[in-house]
Amino acid sequence: MQAHPWHVLGTGSIGGLFCARLATAGSAATVLLRNAGAREAWRAAGGLLVDHADGHRQQIEAPVRL
């Protein structure tokens, strides 16, 4: 059975945390952004860079929508 896709509203502290956890768990997540400027910033950064407590970094790439 396939899991339902998730939609994460924004990439602030909480949205970023949820997006990272969903990606780590292998769940599909789409990031909902407020405007084209936020979308371009997301794309320019290559997604979301997460620093984990154990010292490793994880690059999260997820589809975005406005």
PDB file of N, CA and C in Angstrom:
ATOM      1  N   MET A   1       0.840  -1.179   0.000  1.00  0.00           N
ATOM      2  CA  MET A   1       0.000   0.000   0.000  1.00  0.00           C
ATOM      3  C   MET A   1       0.882   1.238   0.000  1.00  0.00           C
ATOM      4  N   GLN A   2       0.595   2.180  -0.879  1.00  0.00           N
ATOM      5  CA  GLN A   2       1.386   3.392  -0.981  1.00  0.00           C
ATOM      6  C   GLN A   2       0.872   4.437  -0.004  1.00  0.00           C
ATOM      7  N   ALA A   3       1.804   5.121   0.664  1.00  0.00           N
ATOM      8  CA  ALA A   3       1.427   6.171   1.612  1.00  0.00           C
ATOM      9  C   ALA A   3       0.924   7.400   0.854  1.00  0.00           C
ATOM     10  N   HIS A   4       0.079   8.165   1.505  1.00  0.00           N
ATOM     11  CA  HIS A   4      -0.412   9.406   0.908  1.00  0.00           C
ATOM     12  C   HIS A   4       0.709  10.436   0.892  1.00  0.00           C
ATOM     13  N   PRO A   5       0.755  11.275  -0.137  1.00  0.00           N
ATOM     14  CA  PRO A   5       1.809  12.296  -0.176  1.00  0.00           C
ATOM     15  C   PRO A   5       1.545  13.383   0.871  1.00  0.00           C
ATOM     16  N   TRP A   6       2.622  13.966   1.365  1.00  0.00           N
ATOM     17  CA  TRP A   6       2.538  15.036   2.352  1.00  0.00           C
ATOM     18  C   TRP A   6       2.766  16.371   1.663  1.00  0.00           C
ATOM     19  N   HIS A   7       2.167  17.430   2.218  1.00  0.00           N
ATOM     20  CA  HIS A   7       2.404  18.801   1.785  1.00  0.00           C
ATOM     21  C   HIS A   7       2.867  19.577   3.010  1.00  0.00           C
ATOM     22  N   VAL A   8       4.034  20.216   2.889  1.00  0.00           N
ATOM     23  CA  VAL A   8       4.608  20.980   3.998  1.00  0.00           C
ATOM     24  C   VAL A   8       4.472  22.458   3.650  1.00  0.00           C
ATOM     25  N   LEU A   9       3.836  23.222   4.531  1.00  0.00           N
ATOM     26  CA  LEU A   9       3.598  24.640   4.298  1.00  0.00           C
ATOM     27  C   LEU A   9       4.773  25.449   4.819  1.00  0.00           C
ATOM     28  N   GLY A  10       5.584  25.952   3.889  1.00  0.00           N
ATOM     29  CA  GLY A  10       6.711  26.804   4.243  1.00  0.00           C
ATOM     30  C   GLY A  10       7.954  26.025   4.634  1.00  0.00           C
ATOM     31  N   THR A  11       9.080  26.744   4.632  1.00  0.00           N
ATOM     32  CA  THR A  11      10.360  26.116   4.967  1.00  0.00           C
ATOM     33  C   THR A  11      11.030  26.837   6.124  1.00  0.00           C
ATOM     34  N   GLY A  12      10.242  27.317   7.050  1.00  0.00           N
ATOM     35  CA  GLY A  12      10.806  27.884   8.268  1.00  0.00           C
ATOM     36  C   GLY A  12      11.318  26.765   9.158  1.00  0.00           C
ATOM     37  N   SER A  13      11.510  27.051  10.416  1.00  0.00           N
ATOM     38  CA  SER A  13      12.070  26.051  11.339  1.00  0.00           C
ATOM     39  C   SER A  13      11.230  24.785  11.396  1.00  0.00           C
ATOM     40  N   ILE A  14       9.943  24.925  11.596  1.00  0.00           N
ATOM     41  CA  ILE A  14       9.070  23.753  11.733  1.00  0.00           C
ATOM     42  C   ILE A  14       8.850  23.060  10.390  1.00  0.00           C
ATOM     43  N   GLY A  15       8.584  23.834   9.338  1.00  0.00           N
ATOM     44  CA  GLY A  15       8.397  23.247   8.014  1.00  0.00           C
ATOM     45  C   GLY A  15       9.638  22.515   7.540  1.00  0.00           C
ATOM     46  N   GLY A  16      10.806  23.106   7.791  1.00  0.00           N
ATOM     47  CA  GLY A  16      12.060  22.455   7.420  1.00  0.00           C
ATOM     48  C   GLY A  16      12.282  21.158   8.171  1.00  0.00           C
ATOM     49  N   LEU A  17      11.947  21.174   9.464  1.00  0.00           N
ATOM     50  CA  LEU A  17      12.082  19.970  10.278  1.00  0.00           C
ATOM     51  C   LEU A  17      11.169  18.858   9.755  1.00  0.00           C
ATOM     52  N   PHE A  18       9.920  19.180   9.479  1.00  0.00           N
ATOM     53  CA  PHE A  18       8.989  18.178   8.960  1.00  0.00           C
ATOM     54  C   PHE A  18       9.446  17.648   7.602  1.00  0.00           C
ATOM     55  N   CYS A  19       9.902  18.541   6.729  1.00  0.00           N
ATOM     56  CA  CYS A  19      10.355  18.129   5.404  1.00  0.00           C
ATOM     57  C   CYS A  19      11.540  17.183   5.529  1.00  0.00           C
ATOM     58  N   ALA A  20      12.485  17.510   6.398  1.00  0.00           N
ATOM     59  CA  ALA A  20      13.657  16.648   6.586  1.00  0.00           C
ATOM     60  C   ALA A  20      13.280  15.296   7.150  1.00  0.00           C
ATOM     61  N   ARG A  21      12.403  15.263   8.133  1.00  0.00           N
ATOM     62  CA  ARG A  21      11.997  13.996   8.743  1.00  0.00           C
ATOM     63  C   ARG A  21      11.237  13.125   7.756  1.00  0.00           C
ATOM     64  N   LEU A  22      10.372  13.733   6.965  1.00  0.00           N
ATOM     65  CA  LEU A  22       9.629  12.975   5.962  1.00  0.00           C
ATOM     66  C   LEU A  22      10.571  12.390   4.918  1.00  0.00           C
ATOM     67  N   ALA A  23      11.538  13.188   4.466  1.00  0.00           N
ATOM     68  CA  ALA A  23      12.496  12.703   3.476  1.00  0.00           C
ATOM     69  C   ALA A  23      13.333  11.562   4.046  1.00  0.00           C
ATOM     70  N   THR A  24      13.752  11.689   5.292  1.00  0.00           N
ATOM     71  CA  THR A  24      14.543  10.644   5.935  1.00  0.00           C
ATOM     72  C   THR A  24      13.746   9.350   6.049  1.00  0.00           C
ATOM     73  N   ALA A  25      12.437   9.476   6.274  1.00  0.00           N
ATOM     74  CA  ALA A  25      11.572   8.308   6.406  1.00  0.00           C
ATOM     75  C   ALA A  25      11.178   7.723   5.045  1.00  0.00           C
ATOM     76  N   GLY A  26      11.552   8.409   3.954  1.00  0.00           N
ATOM     77  CA  GLY A  26      11.233   7.905   2.630  1.00  0.00           C
ATOM     78  C   GLY A  26       9.849   8.281   2.133  1.00  0.00           C
ATOM     79  N   SER A  27       9.213   9.237   2.802  1.00  0.00           N
ATOM     80  CA  SER A  27       7.879   9.683   2.391  1.00  0.00           C
ATOM     81  C   SER A  27       7.982  10.815   1.378  1.00  0.00           C
ATOM     82  N   ALA A  28       7.035  10.850   0.463  1.00  0.00           N
ATOM     83  CA  ALA A  28       6.982  11.929  -0.520  1.00  0.00           C
ATOM     84  C   ALA A  28       6.429  13.186   0.127  1.00  0.00           C
ATOM     85  N   ALA A  29       7.101  14.326  -0.101  1.00  0.00           N
ATOM     86  CA  ALA A  29       6.629  15.592   0.450  1.00  0.00           C
ATOM     87  C   ALA A  29       6.791  16.673  -0.600  1.00  0.00           C
ATOM     88  N   THR A  30       5.774  17.513  -0.725  1.00  0.00           N
ATOM     89  CA  THR A  30       5.831  18.682  -1.586  1.00  0.00           C
ATOM     90  C   THR A  30       5.847  19.899  -0.676  1.00  0.00           C
ATOM     91  N   VAL A  31       6.734  20.839  -0.960  1.00  0.00           N
ATOM     92  CA  VAL A  31       6.835  22.056  -0.163  1.00  0.00           C
ATOM     93  C   VAL A  31       5.966  23.132  -0.802  1.00  0.00           C
ATOM     94  N   LEU A  32       5.104  23.750  -0.013  1.00  0.00           N
ATOM     95  CA  LEU A  32       4.233  24.828  -0.481  1.00  0.00           C
ATOM     96  C   LEU A  32       4.859  26.151  -0.063  1.00  0.00           C
ATOM     97  N   LEU A  33       5.193  26.996  -1.031  1.00  0.00           N
ATOM     98  CA  LEU A  33       5.848  28.273  -0.763  1.00  0.00           C
ATOM     99  C   LEU A  33       4.925  29.434  -1.080  1.00  0.00           C
ATOM    100  N   ARG A  34       5.213  30.582  -0.473  1.00  0.00           N
ATOM    101  CA  ARG A  34       4.281  31.714  -0.575  1.00  0.00           C
ATOM    102  C   ARG A  34       4.366  32.508  -1.867  1.00  0.00           C
ATOM    103  N   ASN A  35       5.555  32.524  -2.514  1.00  0.00           N
ATOM    104  CA  ASN A  35       5.678  33.330  -3.729  1.00  0.00           C
ATOM    105  C   ASN A  35       6.835  32.832  -4.591  1.00  0.00           C
ATOM    106  N   ALA A  36       6.954  33.442  -5.770  1.00  0.00           N
ATOM    107  CA  ALA A  36       7.996  33.020  -6.712  1.00  0.00           C
ATOM    108  C   ALA A  36       9.391  33.297  -6.167  1.00  0.00           C
ATOM    109  N   GLY A  37       9.565  34.345  -5.379  1.00  0.00           N
ATOM    110  CA  GLY A  37      10.864  34.649  -4.787  1.00  0.00           C
ATOM    111  C   GLY A  37      11.325  33.545  -3.848  1.00  0.00           C
ATOM    112  N   ALA A  38      10.417  33.024  -3.046  1.00  0.00           N
ATOM    113  CA  ALA A  38      10.744  31.919  -2.134  1.00  0.00           C
ATOM    114  C   ALA A  38      11.071  30.665  -2.930  1.00  0.00           C
ATOM    115  N   ARG A  39      10.361  30.456  -4.037  1.00  0.00           N
ATOM    116  CA  ARG A  39      10.637  29.295  -4.884  1.00  0.00           C
ATOM    117  C   ARG A  39      12.021  29.398  -5.508  1.00  0.00           C
ATOM    118  N   GLU A  40      12.388  30.573  -5.981  1.00  0.00           N
ATOM    119  CA  GLU A  40      13.704  30.756  -6.588  1.00  0.00           C
ATOM    120  C   GLU A  40      14.813  30.607  -5.548  1.00  0.00           C
ATOM    121  N   ALA A  41      14.591  31.073  -4.326  1.00  0.00           N
ATOM    122  CA  ALA A  41      15.579  30.904  -3.260  1.00  0.00           C
ATOM    123  C   ALA A  41      15.760  29.422  -2.932  1.00  0.00           C
ATOM    124  N   TRP A  42      14.661  28.672  -2.906  1.00  0.00           N
ATOM    125  CA  TRP A  42      14.716  27.224  -2.644  1.00  0.00           C
ATOM    126  C   TRP A  42      15.533  26.531  -3.737  1.00  0.00           C
ATOM    127  N   ARG A  43      15.249  26.868  -4.976  1.00  0.00           N
ATOM    128  CA  ARG A  43      15.965  26.242  -6.101  1.00  0.00           C
ATOM    129  C   ARG A  43      17.440  26.637  -6.113  1.00  0.00           C
ATOM    130  N   ALA A  44      17.732  27.907  -5.830  1.00  0.00           N
ATOM    131  CA  ALA A  44      19.123  28.376  -5.825  1.00  0.00           C
ATOM    132  C   ALA A  44      19.934  27.675  -4.735  1.00  0.00           C
ATOM    133  N   ALA A  45      19.290  27.380  -3.615  1.00  0.00           N
ATOM    134  CA  ALA A  45      19.975  26.700  -2.508  1.00  0.00           C
ATOM    135  C   ALA A  45      20.069  25.196  -2.750  1.00  0.00           C
ATOM    136  N   GLY A  46      19.368  24.706  -3.750  1.00  0.00           N
ATOM    137  CA  GLY A  46      19.370  23.256  -4.012  1.00  0.00           C
ATOM    138  C   GLY A  46      18.495  22.499  -3.048  1.00  0.00           C
ATOM    139  N   GLY A  47      17.545  23.167  -2.450  1.00  0.00           N
ATOM    140  CA  GLY A  47      16.652  22.530  -1.474  1.00  0.00           C
ATOM    141  C   GLY A  47      16.985  22.976  -0.071  1.00  0.00           C
ATOM    142  N   LEU A  48      16.983  22.061   0.833  1.00  0.00           N
ATOM    143  CA  LEU A  48      17.178  22.349   2.249  1.00  0.00           C
ATOM    144  C   LEU A  48      18.395  21.582   2.750  1.00  0.00           C
ATOM    145  N   LEU A  49      19.309  22.279   3.417  1.00  0.00           N
ATOM    146  CA  LEU A  49      20.487  21.645   3.989  1.00  0.00           C
ATOM    147  C   LEU A  49      20.250  21.474   5.490  1.00  0.00           C
ATOM    148  N   VAL A  50      20.297  20.240   5.959  1.00  0.00           N
ATOM    149  CA  VAL A  50      20.009  19.926   7.363  1.00  0.00           C
ATOM    150  C   VAL A  50      21.293  19.455   8.041  1.00  0.00           C
ATOM    151  N   ASP A  51      21.638  20.089   9.164  1.00  0.00           N
ATOM    152  CA  ASP A  51      22.757  19.647  10.003  1.00  0.00           C
ATOM    153  C   ASP A  51      22.191  18.794  11.126  1.00  0.00           C
ATOM    154  N   HIS A  52      22.555  17.519  11.167  1.00  0.00           N
ATOM    155  CA  HIS A  52      22.052  16.602  12.188  1.00  0.00           C
ATOM    156  C   HIS A  52      22.926  16.662  13.439  1.00  0.00           C
ATOM    157  N   ALA A  53      22.370  16.253  14.556  1.00  0.00           N
ATOM    158  CA  ALA A  53      23.078  16.289  15.839  1.00  0.00           C
ATOM    159  C   ALA A  53      24.325  15.412  15.831  1.00  0.00           C
ATOM    160  N   ASP A  54      24.336  14.358  15.026  1.00  0.00           N
ATOM    161  CA  ASP A  54      25.500  13.466  14.991  1.00  0.00           C
ATOM    162  C   ASP A  54      26.607  13.989  14.073  1.00  0.00           C
ATOM    163  N   GLY A  55      26.410  15.175  13.495  1.00  0.00           N
ATOM    164  CA  GLY A  55      27.455  15.821  12.712  1.00  0.00           C
ATOM    165  C   GLY A  55      27.339  15.712  11.206  1.00  0.00           C
ATOM    166  N   HIS A  56      26.464  14.846  10.697  1.00  0.00           N
ATOM    167  CA  HIS A  56      26.381  14.755   9.237  1.00  0.00           C
ATOM    168  C   HIS A  56      25.370  15.750   8.684  1.00  0.00           C
ATOM    169  N   ARG A  57      25.573  16.098   7.427  1.00  0.00           N
ATOM    170  CA  ARG A  57      24.672  17.027   6.732  1.00  0.00           C
ATOM    171  C   ARG A  57      23.865  16.265   5.705  1.00  0.00           C
ATOM    172  N   GLN A  58      22.646  16.709   5.520  1.00  0.00           N
ATOM    173  CA  GLN A  58      21.743  16.064   4.565  1.00  0.00           C
ATOM    174  C   GLN A  58      21.123  17.126   3.674  1.00  0.00           C
ATOM    175  N   GLN A  59      21.198  16.923   2.365  1.00  0.00           N
ATOM    176  CA  GLN A  59      20.570  17.813   1.401  1.00  0.00           C
ATOM    177  C   GLN A  59      19.197  17.259   1.059  1.00  0.00           C
ATOM    178  N   ILE A  60      18.156  18.030   1.312  1.00  0.00           N
ATOM    179  CA  ILE A  60      16.783  17.618   1.046  1.00  0.00           C
ATOM    180  C   ILE A  60      16.301  18.327  -0.212  1.00  0.00           C
ATOM    181  N   GLU A  61      15.933  17.557  -1.219  1.00  0.00           N
ATOM    182  CA  GLU A  61      15.351  18.113  -2.435  1.00  0.00           C
ATOM    183  C   GLU A  61      13.917  17.606  -2.525  1.00  0.00           C
ATOM    184  N   ALA A  62      12.997  18.531  -2.605  1.00  0.00           N
ATOM    185  CA  ALA A  62      11.575  18.169  -2.685  1.00  0.00           C
ATOM    186  C   ALA A  62      10.920  19.074  -3.735  1.00  0.00           C
ATOM    187  N   PRO A  63       9.883  18.578  -4.375  1.00  0.00           N
ATOM    188  CA  PRO A  63       9.162  19.444  -5.318  1.00  0.00           C
ATOM    189  C   PRO A  63       8.498  20.596  -4.575  1.00  0.00           C
ATOM    190  N   VAL A  64       8.378  21.730  -5.253  1.00  0.00           N
ATOM    191  CA  VAL A  64       7.765  22.905  -4.648  1.00  0.00           C
ATOM    192  C   VAL A  64       6.564  23.357  -5.456  1.00  0.00           C
ATOM    193  N   ARG A  65       5.631  23.991  -4.763  1.00  0.00           N
ATOM    194  CA  ARG A  65       4.440  24.579  -5.396  1.00  0.00           C
ATOM    195  C   ARG A  65       4.176  25.908  -4.735  1.00  0.00           C
ATOM    196  N   LEU A  66       3.528  26.783  -5.455  1.00  0.00           N
ATOM    197  CA  LEU A  66       3.129  28.075  -4.898  1.00  0.00           C
ATOM    198  C   LEU A  66       1.716  28.017  -4.413  1.00  0.00           C
TER     199      LEU A  66
END
